[in-house]
Every structure is written in C-alpha cells, then in structure tokens.
Amino acid sequence: MPTPKSSLSTTSPPPSSPHRLPSDPSILHPPNVARAPKSQPLTQSLTIKVLDSKDGAVPGVLHLPYDFKNQNTQKTAAILLSGAGGGLVGPSSIYLGIATKLSSLEQGIPVLRLDYRYPARNSYCTADVWAAMSYLEREYKISRFVLIGWSFGGAPVFTVAGEDERVVGCATVASQTAGTEGIERLAPRPVMLLHGRSDQTLGWWCSESLYRRYGEGGERELRLFEGDDHALRGNAKVAEEMLCWFVMRCAGVEGQRGGGEVVGEEVVGDGERMELMGKAGDLGGEEGVE
C-alpha cells in the first residue's frame, strides 16, 4: 500500500494547449432530476477569459437561481474547485449536488463549478479563480465569495483567500498542504476541513495541519471520517450537506424557509457518483479516489 502524499502539485511546465473537458451533457444537471428541488436553477456552460502569461480561457458551469438577474439581492457566490486533474463534479460528484441545491433555494446562491486551464499548477489555477471572481462581479454584481476545493484544489483556495478579502469563507475536502500558506491569513473568516482517515492519496494529517495553522482567531471545523477515502465515498451525502450549510452560513441565509428540505434531497445516487467523476474529468492526472 503506497504512503499517502502531502501534495499533488506539479512543477513541470504547462502543456502547449490548455486543459479541455469532454462535452458530455450529463455533467450539467444531476441525474435524479425528479428528486431535485422544485425551483430549478438556470445552468449554463461558459468559458472565462484569463489574462496572465499564458492567457486563454477557463471552462466552467454556472448555476444561477431562477430569475437571478431581475431579483439580484444575493451578493455571495460559491466557487467549487476540483483536484489535480481538473474536472467539474468534485469528489464523489458532490459538487453537482451542492450547486443544484444552493441555486435552488428560495434565497438562492449562485454557484460556479470551475475547471482549470493547467491543472495541478497553482499559479495558473489561482489566476483562473481570480478571473472567475472578476467575471461574477462584473456580470452579476457579486462581491463576496465562498471557495471550496478538493485535494490539490486546497492550494488555489487558500492562496486566493489569503490575499483577497472578498473571500468570506473556505472549505476543503482532502486538501493537500503545499501552496496553502494563505490559511494562516484567513481568520477570522470561517474554514471547514473534511478528510477521510483512510485516504491513501493525501494523508488525513494534511487537514489536521491546516486546522492548526489556521489558529484560534476565528471559526474553524475539522471533520475526520473514520475508514473513508480520498473522495469520501462512504460519506458523500453527509459531506455534501455539510458544505451546503457552510456556504449558506457564510451567505447569511441558513435560516431560510425550506432550506433543510432542499439540502437533504438526494439528487446524485451513490451508484452514479464514480461514473460522473470519470465523465467530468475529475479523475485525470494523479488524482484518485482511494
């Protein structure tokens, strides 16, 4: 059994052309549409221009609450980042459920599932996140952001949050420690850290280290799942619900009517989660689920 690592970042030069995702319509909406919340969000694929040394555009999927542009009272959005291979549905496809649920609430929250141009390279990935934040601010007047990252995704999450006060909260699933120095500048903004104790890709002690480095100046939560793996396959629905509530608290809408019913829906079944990860590109590079 291999020893778990503390990083999936790469120092190799980026490829000549940026990462491309498969155009599979099944990664846009949850498979169990019949169980999805009644207020269906507007979901669209998009590409966001990035201005840095490589330029180009980063792909993503935006979930907007219904009629958001005409009833824009929510100034907070969530941006969800995958691991070292890029992708759009996250660990055990929980991002698909999170995005659908949050954007379907009565006081809905916009959610952007963001890929990377050059996965596992933090400097380029952080540029992708900043470009996405600027896009949402310019197009939808959003000025507050909650960042969620899986695995390598912890690096751009904490790098951006450590430098940008528009980030009002951060959460990670099975984060690495490399490139996460920004967590030391995050407090008192809240942080949630989830990790499986049997993770064979990135050791659970990575999240424990992040918890300590955050310090005691704010709201921090560390949840270690006994016997679970890198993708939290044994606790996917629990993690999905915890992250929904975290974003809702950061956005100040956790007490809204019907929130518990929406968050508790099972819009992605356990038997569908791994297949969707493969279709959405979340298992590329050095990324895995063990």
Coordinates of N, CA and C in Angstrom, one line a residue, residues 6-156:
S6 N 1.6 14.5 0.6 CA 1.1 15.8 1.1 C 0.8 16.8 0.0
S7 N 1.1 16.4 -1.2 CA 0.9 17.3 -2.4 C 0.7 16.6 -3.7
L8 N -0.2 17.1 -4.5 CA -0.3 16.6 -5.9 C 0.0 17.7 -6.9
S9 N 0.6 18.8 -6.4 CA 1.1 19.8 -7.3 C 2.2 19.3 -8.2
T10 N 2.4 19.9 -9.4 CA 3.5 19.6 -10.2 C 4.3 20.9 -10.5
T11 N 5.6 20.7 -10.8 CA 6.4 21.8 -11.1 C 6.8 21.7 -12.6
S12 N 6.2 20.8 -13.3 CA 6.6 20.6 -14.8 C 6.0 21.8 -15.5
P13 N 6.6 22.2 -16.7 CA 6.0 23.3 -17.5 C 4.6 22.9 -18.0
P14 N 3.7 23.9 -18.1 CA 2.4 23.6 -18.6 C 2.4 23.2 -20.0
P15 N 1.5 22.4 -20.4 CA 1.4 21.9 -21.9 C 1.2 23.1 -22.8
S16 N 1.4 22.9 -24.1 CA 1.2 24.0 -25.0 C -0.2 24.4 -25.2
S17 N -1.2 23.6 -24.9 CA -2.6 23.9 -25.0 C -3.3 23.6 -23.7
P18 N -4.3 24.5 -23.3 CA -4.9 24.3 -22.0 C -5.8 23.0 -22.0
H19 N -6.1 22.7 -20.7 CA -7.0 21.5 -20.5 C -8.3 21.6 -21.1
R20 N -8.8 20.6 -21.7 CA -10.2 20.6 -22.3 C -11.0 19.5 -21.7
L21 N -12.3 19.8 -21.4 CA -13.2 18.9 -20.8 C -14.0 18.2 -21.9
P22 N -14.5 17.0 -21.6 CA -15.4 16.3 -22.5 C -16.8 17.0 -22.6
S23 N -17.4 17.1 -23.7 CA -18.7 17.8 -23.8 C -19.8 16.8 -23.6
D24 N -20.0 16.4 -22.4 CA -21.0 15.4 -22.0 C -22.1 16.1 -21.3
P25 N -23.3 16.2 -21.8 CA -24.4 16.9 -21.2 C -24.8 16.4 -19.8
S26 N -24.4 15.1 -19.5 CA -24.8 14.5 -18.2 C -24.1 15.2 -17.0
I27 N -23.0 16.0 -17.3 CA -22.3 16.6 -16.2 C -22.9 18.0 -15.9
L28 N -23.9 18.4 -16.6 CA -24.6 19.7 -16.4 C -25.6 19.7 -15.3
H29 N -26.4 18.6 -15.2 CA -27.5 18.5 -14.3 C -27.4 17.2 -13.5
P30 N -28.0 17.2 -12.3 CA -27.9 15.9 -11.5 C -28.8 14.9 -12.2
P31 N -28.4 13.6 -12.1 CA -29.1 12.5 -12.8 C -30.5 12.3 -12.3
N32 N -30.8 12.6 -11.0 CA -32.1 12.4 -10.4 C -32.9 13.7 -10.4
V33 N -33.2 14.1 -11.6 CA -33.9 15.4 -11.8 C -35.3 15.3 -11.1
A34 N -35.9 14.2 -11.1 CA -37.2 14.1 -10.4 C -37.1 14.4 -8.9
R35 N -36.0 14.2 -8.3 CA -35.8 14.4 -6.9 C -35.2 15.8 -6.6
A36 N -34.8 16.5 -7.7 CA -34.2 17.8 -7.5 C -35.2 18.8 -7.0
P37 N -34.7 19.9 -6.3 CA -35.7 20.9 -5.8 C -36.6 21.4 -6.9
K38 N -37.8 21.8 -6.5 CA -38.8 22.3 -7.5 C -38.3 23.5 -8.2
S39 N -37.7 24.5 -7.6 CA -37.2 25.7 -8.2 C -35.9 25.4 -8.9
Q40 N -36.0 25.1 -10.2 CA -34.9 24.7 -11.0 C -34.0 25.9 -11.3
P41 N -32.7 25.8 -11.1 CA -31.8 26.9 -11.4 C -31.5 27.0 -12.9
L42 N -31.0 28.1 -13.4 CA -30.5 28.2 -14.7 C -29.1 27.7 -14.8
T43 N -28.8 26.8 -15.6 CA -27.5 26.2 -15.7 C -26.9 26.4 -17.1
Q44 N -25.6 26.9 -17.1 CA -25.0 27.2 -18.4 C -23.5 26.9 -18.4
S45 N -23.0 26.3 -19.4 CA -21.6 26.1 -19.6 C -21.0 27.5 -20.1
L46 N -19.8 27.8 -19.7 CA -19.2 29.0 -20.1 C -17.7 28.9 -20.1
T47 N -17.0 29.8 -20.7 CA -15.6 30.0 -20.6 C -15.3 31.4 -20.2
I48 N -14.3 31.6 -19.3 CA -14.0 32.8 -18.8 C -12.5 33.2 -19.2
K49 N -12.4 34.4 -19.8 CA -11.0 34.8 -20.2 C -10.1 35.0 -19.1
V50 N -8.9 34.6 -19.2 CA -7.9 34.7 -18.1 C -6.7 35.5 -18.7
L51 N -6.3 36.6 -18.1 CA -5.2 37.4 -18.5 C -4.0 37.2 -17.6
D52 N -3.1 36.4 -18.1 CA -1.8 36.1 -17.4 C -0.7 35.8 -18.5
S53 N 0.3 35.2 -18.1 CA 1.4 34.9 -19.0 C 1.0 33.9 -20.1
K54 N 0.0 33.1 -19.8 CA -0.5 32.1 -20.8 C -1.8 32.5 -21.5
D55 N -2.5 33.5 -20.9 CA -3.8 33.9 -21.4 C -4.7 32.7 -21.6
G56 N -5.7 32.8 -22.5 CA -6.6 31.7 -22.7 C -7.9 31.9 -21.9
A57 N -8.6 30.8 -21.8 CA -9.9 30.8 -21.1 C -10.1 29.6 -20.3
V58 N -10.8 29.7 -19.2 CA -11.0 28.6 -18.3 C -12.5 28.2 -18.4
P59 N -12.8 26.9 -18.6 CA -14.2 26.5 -18.6 C -14.9 26.3 -17.3
G60 N -16.2 26.4 -17.2 CA -16.9 26.1 -16.0 C -18.4 25.9 -16.3
V61 N -19.1 25.6 -15.2 CA -20.6 25.5 -15.3 C -21.2 26.4 -14.2
L62 N -22.0 27.3 -14.6 CA -22.6 28.3 -13.7 C -24.1 27.9 -13.4
H63 N -24.4 27.9 -12.1 CA -25.8 27.6 -11.7 C -26.3 28.9 -11.1
L64 N -27.3 29.5 -11.7 CA -27.9 30.7 -11.2 C -29.3 30.5 -10.7
P65 N -29.7 31.0 -9.6 CA -31.1 30.9 -9.1 C -32.0 31.5 -10.2
Y66 N -33.2 30.9 -10.3 CA -34.1 31.3 -11.3 C -34.4 32.8 -11.2
D67 N -34.4 33.5 -12.3 CA -34.6 35.0 -12.4 C -33.7 35.8 -11.5
F68 N -32.4 35.3 -11.4 CA -31.4 36.0 -10.6 C -31.1 37.4 -11.0
K69 N -31.0 37.6 -12.3 CA -30.7 39.0 -12.8 C -31.7 40.0 -12.4
N70 N -33.0 39.6 -12.4 CA -34.1 40.5 -12.0 C -34.3 40.6 -10.6
Q71 N -33.9 39.7 -9.8 CA -34.1 39.7 -8.3 C -32.8 39.5 -7.6
N72 N -31.8 40.3 -8.0 CA -30.4 40.1 -7.5 C -30.3 40.8 -6.1
T73 N -30.6 40.0 -5.1 CA -30.3 40.5 -3.7 C -29.2 39.8 -3.1
Q74 N -28.8 38.7 -3.7 CA -27.7 37.8 -3.1 C -26.4 38.3 -3.7
K75 N -25.5 38.7 -2.8 CA -24.2 39.2 -3.2 C -23.1 38.2 -3.0
T76 N -23.4 37.0 -2.6 CA -22.4 35.9 -2.3 C -22.6 34.8 -3.3
A77 N -21.5 34.3 -3.8 CA -21.5 33.1 -4.7 C -20.4 32.1 -4.2
A78 N -20.6 30.9 -4.5 CA -19.7 29.8 -4.2 C -18.9 29.4 -5.5
I79 N -17.6 29.2 -5.4 CA -16.8 28.7 -6.5 C -16.2 27.4 -6.0
L80 N -16.5 26.3 -6.8 CA -16.1 24.9 -6.5 C -14.9 24.5 -7.4
L81 N -13.8 24.1 -6.7 CA -12.6 23.7 -7.5 C -12.3 22.2 -7.2
S82 N -11.9 21.5 -8.3 CA -11.6 20.1 -8.2 C -10.1 19.9 -8.0
G83 N -9.7 18.7 -8.2 CA -8.3 18.3 -7.8 C -7.3 18.4 -8.9
A84 N -6.2 17.6 -8.8 CA -5.1 17.7 -9.7 C -5.3 17.4 -11.1
G85 N -6.4 16.8 -11.4 CA -6.7 16.5 -12.8 C -7.7 17.5 -13.4
G86 N -8.2 18.5 -12.6 CA -9.3 19.4 -13.1 C -10.6 18.7 -13.0
G87 N -11.6 19.1 -13.7 CA -12.9 18.5 -13.7 C -13.9 19.4 -13.1
L88 N -15.2 18.9 -13.0 CA -16.3 19.8 -12.7 C -17.3 19.2 -11.7
V89 N -17.1 18.0 -11.2 CA -18.1 17.5 -10.3 C -17.6 17.2 -8.9
G90 N -16.2 17.2 -8.8 CA -15.6 17.1 -7.4 C -15.6 15.7 -6.9
P91 N -15.2 15.6 -5.6 CA -15.1 14.2 -5.0 C -16.5 13.6 -4.9
S92 N -16.6 12.4 -5.4 CA -17.9 11.6 -5.4 C -19.0 12.5 -6.0
S93 N -18.7 13.4 -6.9 CA -19.7 14.2 -7.6 C -20.5 15.1 -6.7
I94 N -20.0 15.4 -5.5 CA -20.8 16.2 -4.6 C -21.0 17.6 -5.1
Y95 N -20.1 18.1 -6.0 CA -20.3 19.5 -6.5 C -21.5 19.6 -7.3
L96 N -21.9 18.6 -8.0 CA -23.2 18.6 -8.8 C -24.4 18.8 -7.9
G97 N -24.4 18.1 -6.7 CA -25.4 18.3 -5.8 C -25.4 19.6 -5.1
I98 N -24.2 20.0 -4.6 CA -24.1 21.3 -4.0 C -24.6 22.5 -4.8
A99 N -24.1 22.5 -6.1 CA -24.5 23.6 -7.0 C -26.0 23.6 -7.3
T100 N -26.6 22.4 -7.5 CA -28.0 22.4 -7.8 C -28.9 22.8 -6.6
K101 N -28.5 22.3 -5.4 CA -29.2 22.7 -4.2 C -29.1 24.1 -3.8
L102 N -27.9 24.7 -3.8 CA -27.8 26.1 -3.3 C -28.5 27.0 -4.3
S103 N -28.4 26.8 -5.6 CA -29.0 27.7 -6.5 C -30.5 27.5 -6.6
S104 N -31.0 26.4 -6.0 CA -32.5 26.2 -6.0 C -33.2 26.7 -4.7
L105 N -32.5 27.2 -3.8 CA -33.1 27.6 -2.5 C -34.0 28.8 -2.8
E106 N -34.9 29.1 -1.9 CA -35.8 30.2 -2.0 C -34.9 31.5 -2.1
Q107 N -33.9 31.6 -1.2 CA -32.9 32.7 -1.3 C -31.7 32.0 -1.9
G108 N -31.7 31.9 -3.2 CA -30.7 31.1 -3.9 C -29.3 31.7 -3.9
I109 N -28.3 30.8 -4.0 CA -26.9 31.3 -4.1 C -26.3 30.8 -5.4
P110 N -25.8 31.7 -6.2 CA -25.1 31.3 -7.4 C -23.9 30.4 -7.1
V111 N -23.7 29.4 -8.0 CA -22.6 28.5 -7.8 C -21.9 28.3 -9.1
L112 N -20.5 28.5 -9.1 CA -19.7 28.2 -10.3 C -18.9 27.0 -10.1
R113 N -19.0 26.0 -10.9 CA -18.1 24.8 -10.9 C -17.0 25.1 -11.9
L114 N -15.8 25.3 -11.4 CA -14.8 25.8 -12.2 C -13.7 24.8 -12.5
D115 N -13.3 24.6 -13.8 CA -12.2 23.8 -14.1 C -10.9 24.6 -14.0
Y116 N -9.8 24.0 -14.5 CA -8.5 24.8 -14.6 C -8.0 24.7 -16.0
R117 N -7.3 25.7 -16.4 CA -6.6 25.6 -17.7 C -5.4 24.7 -17.7
Y118 N -4.7 24.7 -16.6 CA -3.5 23.9 -16.4 C -3.5 23.3 -15.0
P119 N -4.2 22.2 -14.9 CA -4.4 21.6 -13.5 C -3.1 21.3 -12.8
A120 N -3.1 21.3 -11.5 CA -2.0 21.0 -10.6 C -0.9 22.0 -10.6
R121 N -1.1 23.2 -11.3 CA -0.1 24.2 -11.3 C -0.7 25.5 -10.6
N122 N -0.4 25.7 -9.4 CA -1.1 26.6 -8.6 C -1.1 28.1 -9.1
S123 N 0.0 28.5 -9.7 CA 0.0 29.9 -10.1 C -1.0 30.1 -11.2
Y124 N -1.2 29.2 -12.1 CA -2.2 29.3 -13.2 C -3.6 29.1 -12.6
C125 N -3.7 28.2 -11.7 CA -5.1 27.9 -11.2 C -5.6 29.0 -10.3
T126 N -4.7 29.7 -9.6 CA -5.2 30.9 -8.8 C -5.6 32.0 -9.8
A127 N -4.9 32.1 -10.9 CA -5.3 33.1 -11.9 C -6.7 32.8 -12.5
D128 N -7.0 31.5 -12.6 CA -8.3 31.1 -13.1 C -9.4 31.5 -12.1
V129 N -9.1 31.3 -10.8 CA -10.1 31.7 -9.8 C -10.3 33.2 -9.7
W130 N -9.2 34.0 -9.8 CA -9.4 35.4 -9.8 C -10.2 35.9 -11.0
A131 N -9.9 35.3 -12.1 CA -10.7 35.6 -13.3 C -12.2 35.3 -13.2
A132 N -12.4 34.2 -12.5 CA -13.8 33.8 -12.3 C -14.5 34.8 -11.3
M133 N -13.8 35.2 -10.3 CA -14.4 36.2 -9.4 C -14.7 37.5 -10.0
S134 N -13.7 38.0 -10.9 CA -13.9 39.2 -11.6 C -15.1 39.1 -12.6
Y135 N -15.2 38.0 -13.2 CA -16.4 37.8 -14.1 C -17.7 37.8 -13.4
L136 N -17.8 37.1 -12.3 CA -19.1 37.2 -11.5 C -19.4 38.5 -10.9
E137 N -18.4 39.3 -10.5 CA -18.6 40.6 -10.0 C -19.0 41.5 -11.2
R138 N -18.4 41.4 -12.3 CA -18.7 42.3 -13.4 C -20.1 42.0 -14.0
E139 N -20.4 40.7 -14.2 CA -21.7 40.3 -14.8 C -22.9 40.3 -13.9
Y140 N -22.7 40.0 -12.6 CA -23.8 39.7 -11.7 C -23.7 40.5 -10.4
K141 N -22.8 41.5 -10.3 CA -22.6 42.3 -9.1 C -22.4 41.5 -7.8
I142 N -21.7 40.4 -8.0 CA -21.4 39.6 -6.8 C -20.1 40.1 -6.2
S143 N -20.1 40.3 -4.9 CA -18.9 40.9 -4.3 C -18.3 40.0 -3.1
R144 N -18.9 38.9 -2.8 CA -18.5 38.0 -1.7 C -18.4 36.6 -2.2
F145 N -17.4 35.9 -1.9 CA -17.2 34.5 -2.4 C -16.8 33.5 -1.3
V146 N -17.4 32.3 -1.5 CA -17.0 31.2 -0.7 C -16.3 30.2 -1.6
L147 N -15.1 29.8 -1.3 CA -14.3 28.9 -2.1 C -14.3 27.5 -1.5
I148 N -14.5 26.5 -2.3 CA -14.4 25.1 -1.9 C -13.5 24.4 -2.8
G149 N -12.6 23.6 -2.2 CA -11.6 22.9 -3.1 C -11.4 21.5 -2.6
W150 N -11.2 20.6 -3.5 CA -10.9 19.2 -3.2 C -9.4 18.9 -3.6
S151 N -8.7 18.2 -2.7 CA -7.4 17.7 -3.0 C -6.4 18.8 -3.3
F152 N -5.8 18.8 -4.5 CA -5.0 19.9 -4.9 C -5.7 21.2 -4.9
G153 N -7.0 21.2 -5.0 CA -7.9 22.4 -5.0 C -7.7 23.3 -3.8
G154 N -7.2 22.7 -2.7 CA -7.0 23.4 -1.5 C -5.9 24.5 -1.7
A155 N -5.0 24.3 -2.6 CA -3.9 25.3 -2.9 C -4.5 26.6 -3.4
P156 N -5.2 26.5 -4.6 CA -5.8 27.8 -5.0 C -6.8 28.4 -4.1

